[in-house]
N, CA, C, O and CB atoms as a CASP TS submission, in Angstrom:
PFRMAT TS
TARGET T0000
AUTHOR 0000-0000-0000
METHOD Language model
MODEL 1
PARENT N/A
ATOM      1  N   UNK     1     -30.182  -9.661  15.418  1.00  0.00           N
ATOM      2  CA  UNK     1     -31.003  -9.768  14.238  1.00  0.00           C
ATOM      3  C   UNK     1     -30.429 -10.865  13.331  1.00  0.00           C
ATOM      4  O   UNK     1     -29.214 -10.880  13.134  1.00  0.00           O
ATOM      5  CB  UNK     1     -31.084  -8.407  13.497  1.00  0.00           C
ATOM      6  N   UNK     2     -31.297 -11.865  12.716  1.00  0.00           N
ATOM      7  CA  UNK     2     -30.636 -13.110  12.126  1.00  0.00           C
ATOM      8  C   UNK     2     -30.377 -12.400  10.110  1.00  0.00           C
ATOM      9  O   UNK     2     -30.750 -11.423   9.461  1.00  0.00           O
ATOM     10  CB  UNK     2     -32.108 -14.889  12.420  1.00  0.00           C
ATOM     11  N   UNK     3     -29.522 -13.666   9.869  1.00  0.00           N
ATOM     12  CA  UNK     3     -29.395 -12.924   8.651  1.00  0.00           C
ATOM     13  C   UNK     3     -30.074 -13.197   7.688  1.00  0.00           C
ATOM     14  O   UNK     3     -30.609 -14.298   7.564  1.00  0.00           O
ATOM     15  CB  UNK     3     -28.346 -12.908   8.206  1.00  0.00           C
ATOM     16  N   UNK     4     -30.181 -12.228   6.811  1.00  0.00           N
ATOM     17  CA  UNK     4     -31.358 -12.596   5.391  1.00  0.00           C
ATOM     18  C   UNK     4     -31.268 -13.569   4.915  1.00  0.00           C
ATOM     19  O   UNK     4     -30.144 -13.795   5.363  1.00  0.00           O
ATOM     20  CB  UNK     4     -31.372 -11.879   4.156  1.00  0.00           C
ATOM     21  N   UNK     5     -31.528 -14.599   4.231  1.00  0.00           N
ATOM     22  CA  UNK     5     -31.827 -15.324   3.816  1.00  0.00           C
ATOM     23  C   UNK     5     -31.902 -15.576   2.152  1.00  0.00           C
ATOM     24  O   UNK     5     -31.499 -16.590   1.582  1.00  0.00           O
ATOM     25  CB  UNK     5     -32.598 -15.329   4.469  1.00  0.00           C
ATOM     26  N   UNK     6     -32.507 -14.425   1.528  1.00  0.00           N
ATOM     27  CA  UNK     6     -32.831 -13.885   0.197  1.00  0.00           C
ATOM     28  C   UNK     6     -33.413 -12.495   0.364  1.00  0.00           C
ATOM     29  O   UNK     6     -33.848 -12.098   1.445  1.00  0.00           O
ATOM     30  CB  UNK     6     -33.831 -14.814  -0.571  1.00  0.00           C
ATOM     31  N   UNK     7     -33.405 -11.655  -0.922  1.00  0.00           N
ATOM     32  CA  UNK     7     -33.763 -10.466  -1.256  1.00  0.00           C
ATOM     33  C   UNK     7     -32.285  -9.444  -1.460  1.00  0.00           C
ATOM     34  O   UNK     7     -31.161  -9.892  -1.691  1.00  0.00           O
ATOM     35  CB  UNK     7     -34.823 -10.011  -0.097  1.00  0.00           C
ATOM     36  N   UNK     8     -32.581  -8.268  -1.334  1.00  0.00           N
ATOM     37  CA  UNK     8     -31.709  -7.679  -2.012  1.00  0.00           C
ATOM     38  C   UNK     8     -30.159  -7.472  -0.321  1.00  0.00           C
ATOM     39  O   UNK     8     -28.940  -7.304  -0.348  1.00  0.00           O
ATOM     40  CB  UNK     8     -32.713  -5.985  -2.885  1.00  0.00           C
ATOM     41  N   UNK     9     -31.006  -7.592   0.635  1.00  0.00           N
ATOM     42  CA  UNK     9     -29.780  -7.621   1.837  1.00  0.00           C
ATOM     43  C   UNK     9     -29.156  -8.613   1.834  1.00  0.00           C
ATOM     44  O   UNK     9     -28.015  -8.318   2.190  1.00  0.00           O
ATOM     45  CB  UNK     9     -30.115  -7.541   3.219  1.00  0.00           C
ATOM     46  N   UNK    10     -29.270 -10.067   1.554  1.00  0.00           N
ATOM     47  CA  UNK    10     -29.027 -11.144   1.520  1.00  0.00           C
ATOM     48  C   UNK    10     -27.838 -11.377   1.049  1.00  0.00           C
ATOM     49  O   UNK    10     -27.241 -12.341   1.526  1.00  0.00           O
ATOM     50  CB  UNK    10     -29.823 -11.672   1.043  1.00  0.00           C
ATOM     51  N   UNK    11     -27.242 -10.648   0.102  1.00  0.00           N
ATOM     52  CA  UNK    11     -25.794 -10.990  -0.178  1.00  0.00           C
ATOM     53  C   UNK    11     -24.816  -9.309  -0.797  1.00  0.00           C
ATOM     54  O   UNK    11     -25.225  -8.533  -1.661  1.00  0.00           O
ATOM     55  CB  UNK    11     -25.897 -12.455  -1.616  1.00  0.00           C
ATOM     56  N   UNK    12     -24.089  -9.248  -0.356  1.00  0.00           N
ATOM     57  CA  UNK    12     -23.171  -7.937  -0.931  1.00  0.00           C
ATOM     58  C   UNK    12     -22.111  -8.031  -1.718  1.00  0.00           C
ATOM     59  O   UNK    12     -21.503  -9.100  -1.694  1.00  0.00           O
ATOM     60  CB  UNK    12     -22.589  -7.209   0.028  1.00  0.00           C
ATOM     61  N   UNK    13     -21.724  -7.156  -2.432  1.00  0.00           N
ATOM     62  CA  UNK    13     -20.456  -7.218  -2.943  1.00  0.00           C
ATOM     63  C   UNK    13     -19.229  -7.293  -2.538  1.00  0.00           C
ATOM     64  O   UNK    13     -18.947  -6.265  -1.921  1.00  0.00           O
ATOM     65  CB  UNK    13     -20.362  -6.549  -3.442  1.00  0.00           C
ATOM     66  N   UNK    14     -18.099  -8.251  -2.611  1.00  0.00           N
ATOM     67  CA  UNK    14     -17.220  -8.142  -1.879  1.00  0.00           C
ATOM     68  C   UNK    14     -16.209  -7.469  -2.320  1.00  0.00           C
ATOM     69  O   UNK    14     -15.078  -7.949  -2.386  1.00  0.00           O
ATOM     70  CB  UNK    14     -16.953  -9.100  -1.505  1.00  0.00           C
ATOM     71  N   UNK    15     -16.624  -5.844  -2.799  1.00  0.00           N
ATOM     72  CA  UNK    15     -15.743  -5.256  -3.578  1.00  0.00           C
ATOM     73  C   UNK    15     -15.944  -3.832  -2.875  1.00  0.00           C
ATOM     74  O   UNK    15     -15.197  -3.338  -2.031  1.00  0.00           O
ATOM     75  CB  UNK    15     -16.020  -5.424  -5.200  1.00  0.00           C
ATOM     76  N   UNK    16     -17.077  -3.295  -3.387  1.00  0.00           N
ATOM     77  CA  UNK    16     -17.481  -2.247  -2.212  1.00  0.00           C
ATOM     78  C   UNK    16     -18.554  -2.236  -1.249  1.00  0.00           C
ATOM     79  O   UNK    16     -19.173  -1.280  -0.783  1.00  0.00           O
ATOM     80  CB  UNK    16     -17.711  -1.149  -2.718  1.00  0.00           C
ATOM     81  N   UNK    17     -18.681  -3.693  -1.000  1.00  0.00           N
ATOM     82  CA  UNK    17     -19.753  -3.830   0.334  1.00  0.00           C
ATOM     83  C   UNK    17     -21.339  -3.398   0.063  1.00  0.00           C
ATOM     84  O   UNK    17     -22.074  -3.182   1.026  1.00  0.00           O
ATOM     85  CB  UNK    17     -19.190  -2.740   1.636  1.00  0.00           C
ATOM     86  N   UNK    18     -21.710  -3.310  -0.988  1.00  0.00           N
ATOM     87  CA  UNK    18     -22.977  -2.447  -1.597  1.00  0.00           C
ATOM     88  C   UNK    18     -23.806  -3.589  -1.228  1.00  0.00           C
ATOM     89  O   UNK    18     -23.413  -4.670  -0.788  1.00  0.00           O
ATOM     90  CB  UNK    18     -23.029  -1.905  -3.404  1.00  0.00           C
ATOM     91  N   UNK    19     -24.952  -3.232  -1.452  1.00  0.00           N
ATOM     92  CA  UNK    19     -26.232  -4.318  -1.393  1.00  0.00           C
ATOM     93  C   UNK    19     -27.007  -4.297  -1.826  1.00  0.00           C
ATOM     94  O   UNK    19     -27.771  -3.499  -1.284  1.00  0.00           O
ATOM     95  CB  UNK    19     -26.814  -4.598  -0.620  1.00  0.00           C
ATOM     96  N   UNK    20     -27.527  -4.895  -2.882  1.00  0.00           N
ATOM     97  CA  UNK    20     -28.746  -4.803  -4.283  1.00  0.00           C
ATOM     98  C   UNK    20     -27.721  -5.150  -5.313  1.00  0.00           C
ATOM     99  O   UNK    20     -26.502  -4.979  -5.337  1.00  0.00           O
ATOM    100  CB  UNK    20     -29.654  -2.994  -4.713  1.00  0.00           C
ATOM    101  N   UNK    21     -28.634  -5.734  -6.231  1.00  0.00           N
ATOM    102  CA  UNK    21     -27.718  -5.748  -7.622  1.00  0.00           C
ATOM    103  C   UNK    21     -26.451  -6.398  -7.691  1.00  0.00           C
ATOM    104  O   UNK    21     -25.503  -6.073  -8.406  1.00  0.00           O
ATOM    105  CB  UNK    21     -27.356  -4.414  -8.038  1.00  0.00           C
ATOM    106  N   UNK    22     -26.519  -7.359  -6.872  1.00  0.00           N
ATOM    107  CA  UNK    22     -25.026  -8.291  -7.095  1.00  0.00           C
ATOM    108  C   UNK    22     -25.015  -9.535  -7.751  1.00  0.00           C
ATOM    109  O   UNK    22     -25.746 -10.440  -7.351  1.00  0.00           O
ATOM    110  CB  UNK    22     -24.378  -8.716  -5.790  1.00  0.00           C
ATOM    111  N   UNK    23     -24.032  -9.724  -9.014  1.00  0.00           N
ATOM    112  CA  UNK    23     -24.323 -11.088  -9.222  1.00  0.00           C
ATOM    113  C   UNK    23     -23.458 -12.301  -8.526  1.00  0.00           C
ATOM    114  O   UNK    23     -22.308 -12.379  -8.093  1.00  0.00           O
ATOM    115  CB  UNK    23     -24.255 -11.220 -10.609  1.00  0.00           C
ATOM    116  N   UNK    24     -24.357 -13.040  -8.609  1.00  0.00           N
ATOM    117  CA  UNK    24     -23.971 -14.482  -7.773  1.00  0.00           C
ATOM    118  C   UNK    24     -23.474 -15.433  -8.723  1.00  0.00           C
ATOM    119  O   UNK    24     -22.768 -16.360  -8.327  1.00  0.00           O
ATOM    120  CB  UNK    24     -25.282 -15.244  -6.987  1.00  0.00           C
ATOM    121  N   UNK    25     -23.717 -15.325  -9.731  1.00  0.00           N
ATOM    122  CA  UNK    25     -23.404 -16.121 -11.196  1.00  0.00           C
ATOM    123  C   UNK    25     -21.474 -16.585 -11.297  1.00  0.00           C
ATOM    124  O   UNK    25     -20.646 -15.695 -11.103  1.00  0.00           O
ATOM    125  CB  UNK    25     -23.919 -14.692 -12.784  1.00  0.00           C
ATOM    126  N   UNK    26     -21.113 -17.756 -11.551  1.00  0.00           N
ATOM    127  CA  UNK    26     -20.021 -17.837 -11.459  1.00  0.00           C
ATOM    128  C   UNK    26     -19.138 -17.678 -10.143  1.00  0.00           C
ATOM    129  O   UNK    26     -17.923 -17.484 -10.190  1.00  0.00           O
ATOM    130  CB  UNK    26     -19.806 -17.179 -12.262  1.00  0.00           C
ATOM    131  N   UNK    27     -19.891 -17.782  -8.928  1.00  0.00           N
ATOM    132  CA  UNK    27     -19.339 -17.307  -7.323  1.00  0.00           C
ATOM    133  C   UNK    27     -18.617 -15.905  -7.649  1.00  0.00           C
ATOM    134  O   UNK    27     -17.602 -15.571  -7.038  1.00  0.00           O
ATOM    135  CB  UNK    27     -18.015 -18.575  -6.486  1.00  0.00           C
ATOM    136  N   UNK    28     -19.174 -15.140  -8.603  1.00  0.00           N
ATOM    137  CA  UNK    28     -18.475 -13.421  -8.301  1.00  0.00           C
ATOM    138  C   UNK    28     -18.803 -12.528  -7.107  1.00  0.00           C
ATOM    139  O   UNK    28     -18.102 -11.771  -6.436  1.00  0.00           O
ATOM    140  CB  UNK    28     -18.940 -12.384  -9.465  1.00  0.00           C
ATOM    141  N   UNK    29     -19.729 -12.767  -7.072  1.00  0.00           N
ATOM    142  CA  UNK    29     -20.656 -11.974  -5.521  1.00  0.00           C
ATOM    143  C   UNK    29     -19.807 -10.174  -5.580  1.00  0.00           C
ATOM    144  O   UNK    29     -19.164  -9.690  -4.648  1.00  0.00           O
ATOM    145  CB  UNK    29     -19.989 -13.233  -3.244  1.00  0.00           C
ATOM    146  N   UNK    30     -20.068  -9.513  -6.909  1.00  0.00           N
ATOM    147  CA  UNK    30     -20.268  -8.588  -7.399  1.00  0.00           C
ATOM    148  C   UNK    30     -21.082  -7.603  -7.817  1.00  0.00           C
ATOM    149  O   UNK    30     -21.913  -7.834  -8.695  1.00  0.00           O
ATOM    150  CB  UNK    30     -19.997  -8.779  -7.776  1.00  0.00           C
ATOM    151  N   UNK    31     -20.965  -6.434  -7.277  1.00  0.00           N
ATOM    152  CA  UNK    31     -22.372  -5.500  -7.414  1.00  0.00           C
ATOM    153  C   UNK    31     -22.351  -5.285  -9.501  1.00  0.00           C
ATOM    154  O   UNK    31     -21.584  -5.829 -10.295  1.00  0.00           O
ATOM    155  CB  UNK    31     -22.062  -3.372  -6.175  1.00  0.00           C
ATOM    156  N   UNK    32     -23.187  -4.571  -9.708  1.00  0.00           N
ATOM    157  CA  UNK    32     -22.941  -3.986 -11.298  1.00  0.00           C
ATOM    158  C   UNK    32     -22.096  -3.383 -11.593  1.00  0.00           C
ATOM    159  O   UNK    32     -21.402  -3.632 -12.578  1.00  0.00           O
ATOM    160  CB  UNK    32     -23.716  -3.240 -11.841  1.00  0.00           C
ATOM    161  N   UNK    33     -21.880  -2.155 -10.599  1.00  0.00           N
ATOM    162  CA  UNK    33     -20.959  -1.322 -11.230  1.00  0.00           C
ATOM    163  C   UNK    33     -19.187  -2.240 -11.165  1.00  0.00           C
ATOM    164  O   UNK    33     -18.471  -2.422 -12.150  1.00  0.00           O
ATOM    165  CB  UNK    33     -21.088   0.334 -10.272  1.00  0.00           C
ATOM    166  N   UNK    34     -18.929  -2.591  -9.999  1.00  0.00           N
ATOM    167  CA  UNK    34     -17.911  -3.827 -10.184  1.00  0.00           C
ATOM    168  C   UNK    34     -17.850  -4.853 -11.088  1.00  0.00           C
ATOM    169  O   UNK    34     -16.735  -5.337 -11.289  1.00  0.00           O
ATOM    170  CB  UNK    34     -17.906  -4.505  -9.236  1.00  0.00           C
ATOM    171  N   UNK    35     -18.557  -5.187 -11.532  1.00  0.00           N
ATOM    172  CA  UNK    35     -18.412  -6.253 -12.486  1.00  0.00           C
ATOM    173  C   UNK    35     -18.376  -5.478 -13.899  1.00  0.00           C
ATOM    174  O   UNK    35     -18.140  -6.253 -14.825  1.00  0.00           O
ATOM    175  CB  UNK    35     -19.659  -7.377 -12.353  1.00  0.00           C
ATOM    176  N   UNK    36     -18.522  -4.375 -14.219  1.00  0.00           N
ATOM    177  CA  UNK    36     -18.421  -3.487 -15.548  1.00  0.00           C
ATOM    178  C   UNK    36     -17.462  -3.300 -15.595  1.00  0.00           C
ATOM    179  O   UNK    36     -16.977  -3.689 -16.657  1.00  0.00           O
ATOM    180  CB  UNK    36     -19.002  -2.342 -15.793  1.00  0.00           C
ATOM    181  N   UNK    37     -16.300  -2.527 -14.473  1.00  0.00           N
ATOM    182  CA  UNK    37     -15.261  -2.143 -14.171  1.00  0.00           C
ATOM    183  C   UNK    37     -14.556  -3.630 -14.353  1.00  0.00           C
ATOM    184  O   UNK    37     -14.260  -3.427 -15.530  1.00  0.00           O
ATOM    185  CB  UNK    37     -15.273  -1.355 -12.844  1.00  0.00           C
ATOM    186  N   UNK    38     -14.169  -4.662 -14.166  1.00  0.00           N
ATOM    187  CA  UNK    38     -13.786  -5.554 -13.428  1.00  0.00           C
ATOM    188  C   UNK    38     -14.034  -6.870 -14.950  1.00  0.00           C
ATOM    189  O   UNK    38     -13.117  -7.637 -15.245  1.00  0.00           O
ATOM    190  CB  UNK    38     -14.792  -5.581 -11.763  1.00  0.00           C
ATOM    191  N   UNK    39     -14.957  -6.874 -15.468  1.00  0.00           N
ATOM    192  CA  UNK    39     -15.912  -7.636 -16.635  1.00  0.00           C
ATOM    193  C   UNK    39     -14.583  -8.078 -17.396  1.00  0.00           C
ATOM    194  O   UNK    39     -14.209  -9.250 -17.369  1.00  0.00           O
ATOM    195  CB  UNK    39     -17.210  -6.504 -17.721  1.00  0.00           C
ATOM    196  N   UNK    40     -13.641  -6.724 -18.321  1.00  0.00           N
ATOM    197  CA  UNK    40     -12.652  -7.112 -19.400  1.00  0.00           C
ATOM    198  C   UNK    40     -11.580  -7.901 -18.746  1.00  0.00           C
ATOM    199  O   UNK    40     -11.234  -8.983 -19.219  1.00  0.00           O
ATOM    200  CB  UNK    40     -12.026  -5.856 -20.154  1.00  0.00           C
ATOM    201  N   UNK    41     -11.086  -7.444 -17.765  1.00  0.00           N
ATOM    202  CA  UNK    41     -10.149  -7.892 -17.020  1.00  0.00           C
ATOM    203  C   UNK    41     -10.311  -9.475 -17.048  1.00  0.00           C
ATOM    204  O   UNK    41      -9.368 -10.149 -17.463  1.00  0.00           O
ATOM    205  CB  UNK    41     -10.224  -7.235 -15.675  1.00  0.00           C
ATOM    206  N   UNK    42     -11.497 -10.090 -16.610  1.00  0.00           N
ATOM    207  CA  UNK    42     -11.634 -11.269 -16.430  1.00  0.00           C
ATOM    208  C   UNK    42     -11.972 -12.413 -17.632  1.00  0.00           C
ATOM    209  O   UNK    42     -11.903 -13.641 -17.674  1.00  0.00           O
ATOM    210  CB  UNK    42     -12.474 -11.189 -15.537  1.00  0.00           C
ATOM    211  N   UNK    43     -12.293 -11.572 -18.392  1.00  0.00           N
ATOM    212  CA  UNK    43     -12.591 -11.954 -20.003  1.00  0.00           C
ATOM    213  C   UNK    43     -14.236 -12.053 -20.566  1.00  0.00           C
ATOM    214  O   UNK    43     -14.631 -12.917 -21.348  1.00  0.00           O
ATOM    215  CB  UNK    43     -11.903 -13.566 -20.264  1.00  0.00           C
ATOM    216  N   UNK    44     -14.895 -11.205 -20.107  1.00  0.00           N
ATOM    217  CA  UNK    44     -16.083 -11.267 -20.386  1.00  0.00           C
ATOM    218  C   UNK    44     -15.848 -10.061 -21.557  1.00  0.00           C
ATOM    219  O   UNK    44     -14.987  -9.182 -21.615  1.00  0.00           O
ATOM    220  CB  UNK    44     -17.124 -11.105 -19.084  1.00  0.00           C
ATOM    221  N   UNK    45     -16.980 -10.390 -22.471  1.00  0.00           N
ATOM    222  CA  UNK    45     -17.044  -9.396 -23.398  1.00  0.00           C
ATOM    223  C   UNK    45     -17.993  -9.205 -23.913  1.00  0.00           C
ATOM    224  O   UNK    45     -18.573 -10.092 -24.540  1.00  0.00           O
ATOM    225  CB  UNK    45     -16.373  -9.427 -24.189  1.00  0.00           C
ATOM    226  N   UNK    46     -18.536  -7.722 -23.782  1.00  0.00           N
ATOM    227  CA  UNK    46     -19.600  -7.098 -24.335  1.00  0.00           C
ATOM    228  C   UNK    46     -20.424  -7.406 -25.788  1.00  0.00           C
ATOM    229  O   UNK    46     -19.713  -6.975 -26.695  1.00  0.00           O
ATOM    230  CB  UNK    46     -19.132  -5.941 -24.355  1.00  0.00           C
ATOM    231  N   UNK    47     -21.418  -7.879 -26.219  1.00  0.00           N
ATOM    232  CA  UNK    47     -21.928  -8.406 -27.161  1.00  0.00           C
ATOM    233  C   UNK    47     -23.579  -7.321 -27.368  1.00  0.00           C
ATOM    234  O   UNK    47     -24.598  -7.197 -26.690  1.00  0.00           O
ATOM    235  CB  UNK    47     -21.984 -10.137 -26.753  1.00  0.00           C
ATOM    236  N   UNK    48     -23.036  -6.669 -28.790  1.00  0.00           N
ATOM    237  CA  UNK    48     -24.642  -6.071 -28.922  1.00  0.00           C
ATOM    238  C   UNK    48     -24.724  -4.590 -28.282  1.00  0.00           C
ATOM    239  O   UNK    48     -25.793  -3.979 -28.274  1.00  0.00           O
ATOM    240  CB  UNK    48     -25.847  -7.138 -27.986  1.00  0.00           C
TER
END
């Protein structure tokens, strides 16, 4: 079977392997809940 291309199989988290909901932004290739966990650490900060 070839690989996705786009949509939500198309790329996973390389944190817990999940699939949906990952951002690609900044080459994080992070699901949500990882990047919440993971967000302060790196210096992002919550606004609002």
């Amino acid at each position: 079977m070839p690989k996705r291309k786009f949509g939500k199989g198309a790329h996973k988290c390389i944190r817990c392997n999940r699939y949906g909901h990952v951002y690609q932004c900044y080459g994080l290739s992070l699901c949500r809940r990882c990047f919440r966990e993971l967000a302060p650490k790196m210096g992002f900060k919550k606004y609002g």
